[in-house]
mmCIF file of C-alpha atoms in Angstrom:
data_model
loop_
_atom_site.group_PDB
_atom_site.id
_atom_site.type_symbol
_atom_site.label_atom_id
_atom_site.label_comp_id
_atom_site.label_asym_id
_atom_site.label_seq_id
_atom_site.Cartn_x
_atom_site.Cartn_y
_atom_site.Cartn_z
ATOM 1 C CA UNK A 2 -25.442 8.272 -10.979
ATOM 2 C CA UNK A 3 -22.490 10.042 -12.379
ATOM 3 C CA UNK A 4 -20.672 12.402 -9.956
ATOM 4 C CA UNK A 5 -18.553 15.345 -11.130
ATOM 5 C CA UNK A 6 -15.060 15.328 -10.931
ATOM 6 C CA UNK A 7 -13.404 15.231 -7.672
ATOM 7 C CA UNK A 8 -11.685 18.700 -7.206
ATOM 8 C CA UNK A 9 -7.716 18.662 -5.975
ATOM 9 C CA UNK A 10 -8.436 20.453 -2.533
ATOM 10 C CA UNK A 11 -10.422 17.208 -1.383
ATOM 11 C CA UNK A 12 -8.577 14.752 -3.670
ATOM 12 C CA UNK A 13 -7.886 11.906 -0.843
ATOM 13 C CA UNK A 14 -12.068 11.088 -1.639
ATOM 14 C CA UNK A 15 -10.936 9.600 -4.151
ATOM 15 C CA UNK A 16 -9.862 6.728 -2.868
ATOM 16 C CA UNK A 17 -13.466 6.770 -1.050
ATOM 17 C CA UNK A 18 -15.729 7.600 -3.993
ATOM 18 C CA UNK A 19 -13.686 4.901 -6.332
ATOM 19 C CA UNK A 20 -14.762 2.348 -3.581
ATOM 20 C CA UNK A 21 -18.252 3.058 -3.574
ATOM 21 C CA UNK A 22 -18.469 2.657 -7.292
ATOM 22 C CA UNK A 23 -17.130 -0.800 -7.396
ATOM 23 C CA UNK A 24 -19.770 -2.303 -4.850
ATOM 24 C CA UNK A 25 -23.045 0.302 -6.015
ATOM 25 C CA UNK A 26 -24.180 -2.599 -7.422
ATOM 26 C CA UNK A 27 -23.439 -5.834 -5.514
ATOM 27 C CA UNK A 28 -23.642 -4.320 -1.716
ATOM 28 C CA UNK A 29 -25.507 -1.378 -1.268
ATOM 29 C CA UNK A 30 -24.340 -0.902 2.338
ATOM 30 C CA UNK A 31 -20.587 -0.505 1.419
ATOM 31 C CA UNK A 32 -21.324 1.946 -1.015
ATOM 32 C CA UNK A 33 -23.755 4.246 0.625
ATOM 33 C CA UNK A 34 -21.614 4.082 3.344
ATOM 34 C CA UNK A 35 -18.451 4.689 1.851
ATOM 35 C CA UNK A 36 -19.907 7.828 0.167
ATOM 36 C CA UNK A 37 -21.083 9.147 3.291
ATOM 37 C CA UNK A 38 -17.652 9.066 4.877
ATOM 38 C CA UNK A 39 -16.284 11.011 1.474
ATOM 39 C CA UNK A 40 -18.913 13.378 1.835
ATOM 40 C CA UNK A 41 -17.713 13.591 5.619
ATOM 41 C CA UNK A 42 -14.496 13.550 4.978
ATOM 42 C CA UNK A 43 -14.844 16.443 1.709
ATOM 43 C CA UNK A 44 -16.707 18.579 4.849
ATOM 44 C CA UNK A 45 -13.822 18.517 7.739
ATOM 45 C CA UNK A 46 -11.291 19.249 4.649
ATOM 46 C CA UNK A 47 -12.986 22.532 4.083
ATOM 47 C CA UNK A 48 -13.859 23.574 6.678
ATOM 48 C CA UNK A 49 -14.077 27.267 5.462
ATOM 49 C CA UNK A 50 -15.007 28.648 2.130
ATOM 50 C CA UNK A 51 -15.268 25.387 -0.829
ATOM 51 C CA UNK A 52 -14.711 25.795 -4.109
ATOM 52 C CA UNK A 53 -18.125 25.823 -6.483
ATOM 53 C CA UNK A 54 -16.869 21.946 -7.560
ATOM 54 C CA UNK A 55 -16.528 20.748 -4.083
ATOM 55 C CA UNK A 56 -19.575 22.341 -2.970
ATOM 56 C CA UNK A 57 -21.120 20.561 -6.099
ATOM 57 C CA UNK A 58 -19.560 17.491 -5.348
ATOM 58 C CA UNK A 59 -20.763 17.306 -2.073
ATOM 59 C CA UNK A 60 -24.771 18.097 -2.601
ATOM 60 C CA UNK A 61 -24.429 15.700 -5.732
ATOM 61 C CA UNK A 62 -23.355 12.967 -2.818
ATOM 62 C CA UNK A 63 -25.906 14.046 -0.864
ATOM 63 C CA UNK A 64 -28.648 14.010 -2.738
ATOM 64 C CA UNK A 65 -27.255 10.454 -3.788
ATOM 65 C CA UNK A 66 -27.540 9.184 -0.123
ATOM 66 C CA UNK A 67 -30.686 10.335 0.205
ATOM 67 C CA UNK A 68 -32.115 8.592 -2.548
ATOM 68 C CA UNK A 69 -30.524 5.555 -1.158
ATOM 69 C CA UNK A 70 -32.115 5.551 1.792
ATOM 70 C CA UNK A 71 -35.579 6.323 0.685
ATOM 71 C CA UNK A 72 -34.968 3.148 -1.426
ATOM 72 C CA UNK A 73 -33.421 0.778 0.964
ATOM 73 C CA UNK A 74 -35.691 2.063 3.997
ATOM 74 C CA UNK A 75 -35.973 -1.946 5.646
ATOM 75 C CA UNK A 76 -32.504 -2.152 4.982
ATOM 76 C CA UNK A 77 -30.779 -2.390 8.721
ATOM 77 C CA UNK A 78 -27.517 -1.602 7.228
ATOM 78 C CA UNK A 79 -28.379 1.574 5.414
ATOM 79 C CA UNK A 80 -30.944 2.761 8.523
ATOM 80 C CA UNK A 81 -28.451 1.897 11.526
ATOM 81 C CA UNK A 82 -25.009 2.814 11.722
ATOM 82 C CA UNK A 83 -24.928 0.151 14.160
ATOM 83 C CA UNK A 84 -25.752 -2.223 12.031
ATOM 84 C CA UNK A 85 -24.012 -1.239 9.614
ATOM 85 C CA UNK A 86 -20.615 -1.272 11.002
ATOM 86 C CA UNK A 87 -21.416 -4.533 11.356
ATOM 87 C CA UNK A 88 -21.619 -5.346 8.138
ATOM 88 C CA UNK A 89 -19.124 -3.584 7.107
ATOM 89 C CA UNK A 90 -16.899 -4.714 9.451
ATOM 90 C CA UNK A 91 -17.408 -8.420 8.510
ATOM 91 C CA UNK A 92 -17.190 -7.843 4.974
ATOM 92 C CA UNK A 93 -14.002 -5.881 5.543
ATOM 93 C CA UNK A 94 -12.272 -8.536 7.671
ATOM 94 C CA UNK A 95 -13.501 -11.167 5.514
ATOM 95 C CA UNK A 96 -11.369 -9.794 2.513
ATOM 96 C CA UNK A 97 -8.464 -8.371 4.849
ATOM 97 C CA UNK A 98 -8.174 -12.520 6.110
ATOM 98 C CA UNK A 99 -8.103 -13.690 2.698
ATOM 99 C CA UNK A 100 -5.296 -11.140 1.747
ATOM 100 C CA UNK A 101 -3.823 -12.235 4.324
ATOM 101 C CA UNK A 102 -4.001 -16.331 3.640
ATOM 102 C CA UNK A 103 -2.660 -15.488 0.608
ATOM 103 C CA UNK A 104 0.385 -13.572 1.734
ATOM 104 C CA UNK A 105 0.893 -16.172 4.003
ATOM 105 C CA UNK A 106 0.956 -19.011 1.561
ATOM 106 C CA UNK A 107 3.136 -16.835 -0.993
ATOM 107 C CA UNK A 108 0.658 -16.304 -3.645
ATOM 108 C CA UNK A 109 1.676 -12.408 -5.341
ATOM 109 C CA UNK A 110 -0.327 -10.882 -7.945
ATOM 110 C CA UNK A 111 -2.617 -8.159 -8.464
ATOM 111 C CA UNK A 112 -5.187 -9.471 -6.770
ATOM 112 C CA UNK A 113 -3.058 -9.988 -3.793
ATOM 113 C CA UNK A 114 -2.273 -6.547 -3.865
ATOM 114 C CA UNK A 115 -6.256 -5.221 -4.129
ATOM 115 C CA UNK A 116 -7.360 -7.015 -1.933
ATOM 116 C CA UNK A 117 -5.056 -5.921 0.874
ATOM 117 C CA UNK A 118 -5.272 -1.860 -0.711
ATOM 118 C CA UNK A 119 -9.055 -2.105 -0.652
ATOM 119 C CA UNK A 120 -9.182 -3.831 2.747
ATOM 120 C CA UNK A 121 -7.573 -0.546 3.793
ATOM 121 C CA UNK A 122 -10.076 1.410 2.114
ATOM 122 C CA UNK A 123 -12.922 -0.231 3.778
ATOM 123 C CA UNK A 124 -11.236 0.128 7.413
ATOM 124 C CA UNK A 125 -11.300 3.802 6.328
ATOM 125 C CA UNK A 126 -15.299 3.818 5.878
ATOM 126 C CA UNK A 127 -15.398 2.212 9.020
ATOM 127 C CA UNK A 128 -13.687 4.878 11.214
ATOM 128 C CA UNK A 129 -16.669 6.730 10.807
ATOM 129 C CA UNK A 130 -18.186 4.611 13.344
ATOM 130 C CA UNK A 131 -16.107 5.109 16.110
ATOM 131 C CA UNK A 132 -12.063 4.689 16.767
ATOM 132 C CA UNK A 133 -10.961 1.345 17.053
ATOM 133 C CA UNK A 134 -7.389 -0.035 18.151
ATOM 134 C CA UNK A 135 -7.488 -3.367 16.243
ATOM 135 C CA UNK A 136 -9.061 -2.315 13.290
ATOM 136 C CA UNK A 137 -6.584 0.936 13.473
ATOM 137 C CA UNK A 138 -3.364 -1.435 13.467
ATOM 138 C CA UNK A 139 -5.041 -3.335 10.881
ATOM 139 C CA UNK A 140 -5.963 -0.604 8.625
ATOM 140 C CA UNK A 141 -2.365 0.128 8.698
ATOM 141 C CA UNK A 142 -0.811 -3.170 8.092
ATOM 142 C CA UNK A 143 -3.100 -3.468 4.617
ATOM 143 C CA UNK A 144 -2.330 -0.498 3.336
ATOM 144 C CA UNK A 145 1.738 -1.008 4.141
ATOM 145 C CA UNK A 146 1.076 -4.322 2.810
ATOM 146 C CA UNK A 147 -0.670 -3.186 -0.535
ATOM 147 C CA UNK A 148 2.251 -0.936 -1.333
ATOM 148 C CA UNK A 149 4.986 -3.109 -0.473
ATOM 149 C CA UNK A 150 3.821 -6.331 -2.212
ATOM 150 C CA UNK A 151 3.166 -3.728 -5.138
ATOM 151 C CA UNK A 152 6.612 -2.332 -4.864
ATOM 152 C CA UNK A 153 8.397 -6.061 -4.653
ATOM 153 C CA UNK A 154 6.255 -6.784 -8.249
ATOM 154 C CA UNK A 155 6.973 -4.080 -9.616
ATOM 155 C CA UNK A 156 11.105 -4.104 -8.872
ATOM 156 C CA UNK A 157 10.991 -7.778 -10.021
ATOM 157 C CA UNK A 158 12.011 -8.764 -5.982
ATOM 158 C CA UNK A 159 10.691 -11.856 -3.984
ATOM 159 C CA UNK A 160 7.783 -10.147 -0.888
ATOM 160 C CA UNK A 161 8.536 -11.422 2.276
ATOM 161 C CA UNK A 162 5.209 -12.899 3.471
ATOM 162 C CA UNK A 163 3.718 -11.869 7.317
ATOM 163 C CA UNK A 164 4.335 -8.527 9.257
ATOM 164 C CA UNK A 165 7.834 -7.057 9.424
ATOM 165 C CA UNK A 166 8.743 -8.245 12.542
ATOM 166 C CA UNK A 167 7.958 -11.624 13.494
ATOM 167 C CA UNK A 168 8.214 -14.676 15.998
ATOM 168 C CA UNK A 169 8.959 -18.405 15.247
ATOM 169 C CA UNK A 170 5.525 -18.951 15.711
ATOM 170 C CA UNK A 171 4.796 -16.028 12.993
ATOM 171 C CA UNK A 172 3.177 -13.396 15.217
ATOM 172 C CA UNK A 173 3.556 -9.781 15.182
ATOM 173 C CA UNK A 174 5.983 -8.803 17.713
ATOM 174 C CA UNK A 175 5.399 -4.979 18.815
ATOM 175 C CA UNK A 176 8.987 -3.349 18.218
ATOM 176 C CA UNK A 177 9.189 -1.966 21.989
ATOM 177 C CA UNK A 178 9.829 -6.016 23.351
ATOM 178 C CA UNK A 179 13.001 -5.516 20.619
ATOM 179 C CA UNK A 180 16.738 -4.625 21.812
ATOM 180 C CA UNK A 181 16.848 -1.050 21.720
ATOM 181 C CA UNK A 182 19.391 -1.229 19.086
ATOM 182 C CA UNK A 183 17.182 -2.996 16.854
ATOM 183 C CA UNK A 184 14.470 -0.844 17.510
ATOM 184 C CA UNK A 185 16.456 2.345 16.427
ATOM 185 C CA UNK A 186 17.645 0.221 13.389
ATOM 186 C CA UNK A 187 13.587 -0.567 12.472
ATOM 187 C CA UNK A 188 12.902 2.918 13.113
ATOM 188 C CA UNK A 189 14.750 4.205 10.320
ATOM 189 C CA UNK A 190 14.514 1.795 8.594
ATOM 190 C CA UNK A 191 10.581 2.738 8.411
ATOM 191 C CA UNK A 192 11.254 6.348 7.871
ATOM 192 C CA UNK A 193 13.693 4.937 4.614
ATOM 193 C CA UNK A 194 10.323 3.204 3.309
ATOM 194 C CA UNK A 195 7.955 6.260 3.908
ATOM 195 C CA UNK A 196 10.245 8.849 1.900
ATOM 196 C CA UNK A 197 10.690 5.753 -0.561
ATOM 197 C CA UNK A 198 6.631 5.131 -0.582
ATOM 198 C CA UNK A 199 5.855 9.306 -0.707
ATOM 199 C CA UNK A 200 8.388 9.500 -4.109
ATOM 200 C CA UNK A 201 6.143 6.536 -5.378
ATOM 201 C CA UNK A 202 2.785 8.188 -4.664
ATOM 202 C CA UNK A 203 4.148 10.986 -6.630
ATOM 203 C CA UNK A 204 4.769 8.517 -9.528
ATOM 204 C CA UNK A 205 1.943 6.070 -9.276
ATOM 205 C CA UNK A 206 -0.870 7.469 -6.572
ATOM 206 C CA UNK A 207 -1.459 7.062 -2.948
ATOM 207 C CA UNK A 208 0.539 4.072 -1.422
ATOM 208 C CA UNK A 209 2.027 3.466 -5.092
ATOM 209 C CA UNK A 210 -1.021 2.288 -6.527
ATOM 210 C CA UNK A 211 -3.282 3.908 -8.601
ATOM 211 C CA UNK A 212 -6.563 2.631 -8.036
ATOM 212 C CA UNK A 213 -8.227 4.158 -11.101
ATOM 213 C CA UNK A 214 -6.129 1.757 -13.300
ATOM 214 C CA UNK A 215 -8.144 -0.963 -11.809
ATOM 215 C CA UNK A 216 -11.465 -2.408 -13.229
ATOM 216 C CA UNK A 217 -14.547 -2.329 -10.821
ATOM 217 C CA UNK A 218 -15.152 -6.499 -11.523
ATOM 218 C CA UNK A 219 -11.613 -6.973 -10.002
ATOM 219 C CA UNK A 220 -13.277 -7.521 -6.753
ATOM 220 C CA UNK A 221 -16.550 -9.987 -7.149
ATOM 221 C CA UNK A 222 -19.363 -10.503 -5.042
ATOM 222 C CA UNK A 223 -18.760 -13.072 -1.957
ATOM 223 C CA UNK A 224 -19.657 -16.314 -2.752
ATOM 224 C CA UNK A 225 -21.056 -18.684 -0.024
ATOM 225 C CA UNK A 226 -19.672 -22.117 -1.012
ATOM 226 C CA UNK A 227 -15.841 -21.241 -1.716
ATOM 227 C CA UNK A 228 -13.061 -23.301 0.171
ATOM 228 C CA UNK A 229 -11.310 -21.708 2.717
ATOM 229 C CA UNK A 230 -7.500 -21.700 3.194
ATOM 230 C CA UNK A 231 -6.045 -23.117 5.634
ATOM 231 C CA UNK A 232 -6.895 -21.487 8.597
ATOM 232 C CA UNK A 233 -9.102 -21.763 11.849
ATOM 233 C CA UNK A 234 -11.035 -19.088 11.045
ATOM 234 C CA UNK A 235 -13.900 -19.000 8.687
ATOM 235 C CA UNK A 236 -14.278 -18.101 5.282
ATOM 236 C CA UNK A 237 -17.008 -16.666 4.033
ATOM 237 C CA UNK A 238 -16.058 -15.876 0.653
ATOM 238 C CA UNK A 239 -13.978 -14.346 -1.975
ATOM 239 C CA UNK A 240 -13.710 -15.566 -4.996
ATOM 240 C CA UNK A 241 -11.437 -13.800 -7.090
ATOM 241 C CA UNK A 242 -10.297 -13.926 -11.145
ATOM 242 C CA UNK A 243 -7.051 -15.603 -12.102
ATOM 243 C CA UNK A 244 -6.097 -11.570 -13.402
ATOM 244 C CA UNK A 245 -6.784 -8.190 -13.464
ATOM 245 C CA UNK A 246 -5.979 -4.624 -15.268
ATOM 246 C CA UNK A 247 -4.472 -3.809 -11.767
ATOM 247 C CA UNK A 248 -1.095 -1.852 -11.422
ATOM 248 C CA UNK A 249 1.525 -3.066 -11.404
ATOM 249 C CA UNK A 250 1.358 -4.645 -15.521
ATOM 250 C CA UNK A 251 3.318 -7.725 -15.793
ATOM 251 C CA UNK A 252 3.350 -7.824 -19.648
ATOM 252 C CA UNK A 253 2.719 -11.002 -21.204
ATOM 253 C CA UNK A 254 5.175 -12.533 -23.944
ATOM 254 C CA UNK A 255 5.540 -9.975 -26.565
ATOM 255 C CA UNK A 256 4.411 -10.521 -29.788
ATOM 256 C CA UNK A 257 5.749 -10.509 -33.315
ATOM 257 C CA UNK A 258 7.899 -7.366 -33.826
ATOM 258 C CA UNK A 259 9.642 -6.521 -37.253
ATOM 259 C CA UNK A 260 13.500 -6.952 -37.643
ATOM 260 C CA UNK A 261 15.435 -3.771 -37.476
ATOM 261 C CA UNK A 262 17.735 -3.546 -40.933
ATOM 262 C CA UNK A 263 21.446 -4.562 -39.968
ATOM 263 C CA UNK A 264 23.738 -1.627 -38.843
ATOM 264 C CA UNK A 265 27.607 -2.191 -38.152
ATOM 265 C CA UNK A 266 28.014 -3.635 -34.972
ATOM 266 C CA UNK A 267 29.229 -1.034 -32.634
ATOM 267 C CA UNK A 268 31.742 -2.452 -29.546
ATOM 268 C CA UNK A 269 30.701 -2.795 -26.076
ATOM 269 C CA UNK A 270 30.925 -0.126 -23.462
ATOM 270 C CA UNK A 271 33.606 -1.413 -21.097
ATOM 271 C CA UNK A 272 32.950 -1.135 -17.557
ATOM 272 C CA UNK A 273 34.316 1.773 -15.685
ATOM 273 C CA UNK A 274 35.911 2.119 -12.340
ATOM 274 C CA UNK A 275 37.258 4.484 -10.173
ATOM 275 C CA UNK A 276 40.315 5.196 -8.489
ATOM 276 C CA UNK A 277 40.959 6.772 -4.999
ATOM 277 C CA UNK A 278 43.800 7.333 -2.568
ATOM 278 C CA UNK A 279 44.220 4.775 0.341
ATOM 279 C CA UNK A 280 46.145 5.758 2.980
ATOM 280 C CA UNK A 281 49.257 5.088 2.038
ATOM 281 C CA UNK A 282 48.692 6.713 -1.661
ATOM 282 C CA UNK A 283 48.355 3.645 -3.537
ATOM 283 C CA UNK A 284 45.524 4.181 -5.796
ATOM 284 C CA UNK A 285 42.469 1.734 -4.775
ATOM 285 C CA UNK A 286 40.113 0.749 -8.062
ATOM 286 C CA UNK A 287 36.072 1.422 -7.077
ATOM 287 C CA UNK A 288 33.382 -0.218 -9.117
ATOM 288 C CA UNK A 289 29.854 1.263 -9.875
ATOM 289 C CA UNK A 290 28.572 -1.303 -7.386
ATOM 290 C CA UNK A 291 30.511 -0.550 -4.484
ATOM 291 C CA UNK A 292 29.554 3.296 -5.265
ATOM 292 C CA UNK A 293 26.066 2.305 -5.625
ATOM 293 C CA UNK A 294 26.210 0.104 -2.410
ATOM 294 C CA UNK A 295 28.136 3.737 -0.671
ATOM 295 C CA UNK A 296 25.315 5.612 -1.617
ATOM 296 C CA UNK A 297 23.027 2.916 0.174
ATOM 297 C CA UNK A 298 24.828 3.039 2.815
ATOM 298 C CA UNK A 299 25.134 7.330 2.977
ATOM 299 C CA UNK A 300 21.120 6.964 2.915
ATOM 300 C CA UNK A 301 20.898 4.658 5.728
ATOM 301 C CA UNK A 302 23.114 7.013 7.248
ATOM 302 C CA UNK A 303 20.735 9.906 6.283
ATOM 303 C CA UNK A 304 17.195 8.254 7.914
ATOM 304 C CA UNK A 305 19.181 6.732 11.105
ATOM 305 C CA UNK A 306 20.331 10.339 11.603
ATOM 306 C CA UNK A 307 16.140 11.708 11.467
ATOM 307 C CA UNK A 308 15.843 9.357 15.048
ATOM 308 C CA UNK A 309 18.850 10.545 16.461
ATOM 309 C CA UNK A 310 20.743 7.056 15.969
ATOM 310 C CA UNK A 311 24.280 8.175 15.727
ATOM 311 C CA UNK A 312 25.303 4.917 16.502
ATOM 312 C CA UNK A 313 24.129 3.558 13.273
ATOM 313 C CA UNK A 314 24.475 6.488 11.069
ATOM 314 C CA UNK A 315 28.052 6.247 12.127
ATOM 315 C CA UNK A 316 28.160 1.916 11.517
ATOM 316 C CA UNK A 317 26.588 2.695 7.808
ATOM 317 C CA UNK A 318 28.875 5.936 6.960
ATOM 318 C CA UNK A 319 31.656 3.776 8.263
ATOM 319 C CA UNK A 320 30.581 1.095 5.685
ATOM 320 C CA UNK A 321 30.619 3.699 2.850
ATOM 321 C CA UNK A 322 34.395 5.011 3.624
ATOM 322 C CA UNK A 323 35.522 1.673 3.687
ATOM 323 C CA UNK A 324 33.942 0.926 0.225
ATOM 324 C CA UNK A 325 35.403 3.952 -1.224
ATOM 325 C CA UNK A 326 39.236 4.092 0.779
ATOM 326 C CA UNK A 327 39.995 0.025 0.734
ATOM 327 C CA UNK A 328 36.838 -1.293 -1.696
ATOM 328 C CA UNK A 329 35.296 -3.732 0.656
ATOM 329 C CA UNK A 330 32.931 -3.218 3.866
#
């Protein structure tokens, strides 16, 4: 079925709707279900008078659900909700554990990065069911996950595989057993990455990744016979392709291009610097690095000062003056 175009007062169904398409026709239960929390969520977003296109939207969903179930009527997973978050669950934690492995073991790609974004997704359908503490920290680790392994590909930097904050043993480590110095240093820290992730949405989509870029096939259906990783938990199957047309694009080698005719070679820019007045008046040369590193250093400033930590908006604006006035930290 073909559903009209998602209006922008309920946009976030996107995500939702986008989900259910890619599994409509390998697993019926994550896509009947995952409409029925868009349709859910499209209601408690208007709440008042909807537009004509969202209320279309919405009876064109419900209809579709309806349909669904008259056809899949012995199916436990589209008649139960208990049941179903069963499935669901299982299938989600099944793909979140393999995006996992694969952080673990250093393997970044696009895959990599869909499968933790659309383990997110899925721990979205299943709130639905009921709240959930562990799936709730979960839901957020994937999608943080999905946008900064994105982010690292995208910039060309190395991810740093496991949580944020770990042990020697690798386990999460909730920031409140931290020195309370560190913990106001993590805290804006995070804030930094939100405003950085909230410019990116605006560029790229939610959580810097645009899901519509992606083909429905990047995901395939669960095998039962792959081999697991290396782990003590089970496996039960994701097989994914080498690639897919999944933001970010790595471009392959670039093909034959035509010489440009010869122009007069033109000199090089020479790099600029700056001068400013120590204290005694002897002029001090600044480079564009150590002004980009003051501006670094004026933002860290900025986000410490959003949790009240003067102490390290002072250590970081203390960093920048010293940059600028003597050219070294």
């Amino acid at each position: 079925m073909v559903f009209s175009a998602i209006p922008t007062e309920i946009k976030p169904v996107a995500h939702l709707m986008k989900l259910a398409e890619e599994h409509e026709s390998r697993n019926i239960v994550v896509a009947y279900w995952a409409r029925m929390a868009a349709c859910r969520m499209a209601l408690e977003m208007t709440p008042g008078k909807r537009s004509p296109q969202t209320t279309a939207l919405i009876n064109e969903i419900l209809n579709w659900l309806e349909q669904v179930k008259v056809a899949n009527k012995d199916n436990d997973g589209i008649r139960s909700e208990t049941a179903a978050q069963a499935i669901i669950e299982d299938y989600t934690l099944n793909l979140f554990n393999y995006a996992d492995q694969q952080d673990r073991a250093e393997i970044y790609n696009k895959n990599t990065v869909k499968s933790f974004y659309t383990a997110g997704i899925l721990f979205d359908v299943l709130q639905q069911f009921g709240p959930s503490d562990d799936l709730s920290e979960k839901r957020k680790y994937a999608k943080w996950k999905a946008a900064y392994i994105h982010n690292c590909l995208k910039c060309g930097e190395a991810p740093i595989p496991g949580p944020p904050n770990t042990d020697p043993k690798n386990k999460l480590v909730h920031i409140s057993e931290l020195p309370e110095e560190e913990q106001q240093r993590l805290l804006a820290e995070k804030k930094r990455l939100e405003e950085e992730l909230e410019q990116q949405r605006q560029l790229d989509g939610d959580n810097g990744i645009n899901p519509d870029e992606w083909d429905d096939k990047d995901i395939s259906s669960p095998p039962r016979d792959m081999p697991t990783m290396p782990s003590d938990e089970p496996n039960n199957g994701f097989a994914f392709p080498k690639s897919s047309p999944i933001s970010p694009y790595v471009p392959e080698a670039p093909g034959f291009v035509s010489p440009a005719a010869p122009s007069t070679p033109q000199p090089l820019p020479q790099s600029t610097t700056h001068t400013l007045p120590s204290n005694n008046g002897n002029q001090i040369p600044v480079t564009p690095e150590q002004i980009q590193k003051a501006q670094k250093y004026s933002k860290y400033a900025t986000s410490a000062l959003n949790y009240d930590d003067v102490k390290t908006a002072i250590d970081n604006l203390q960093k920048a003056l010293n940059l600028l006035q003597f050219g070294r930290e």
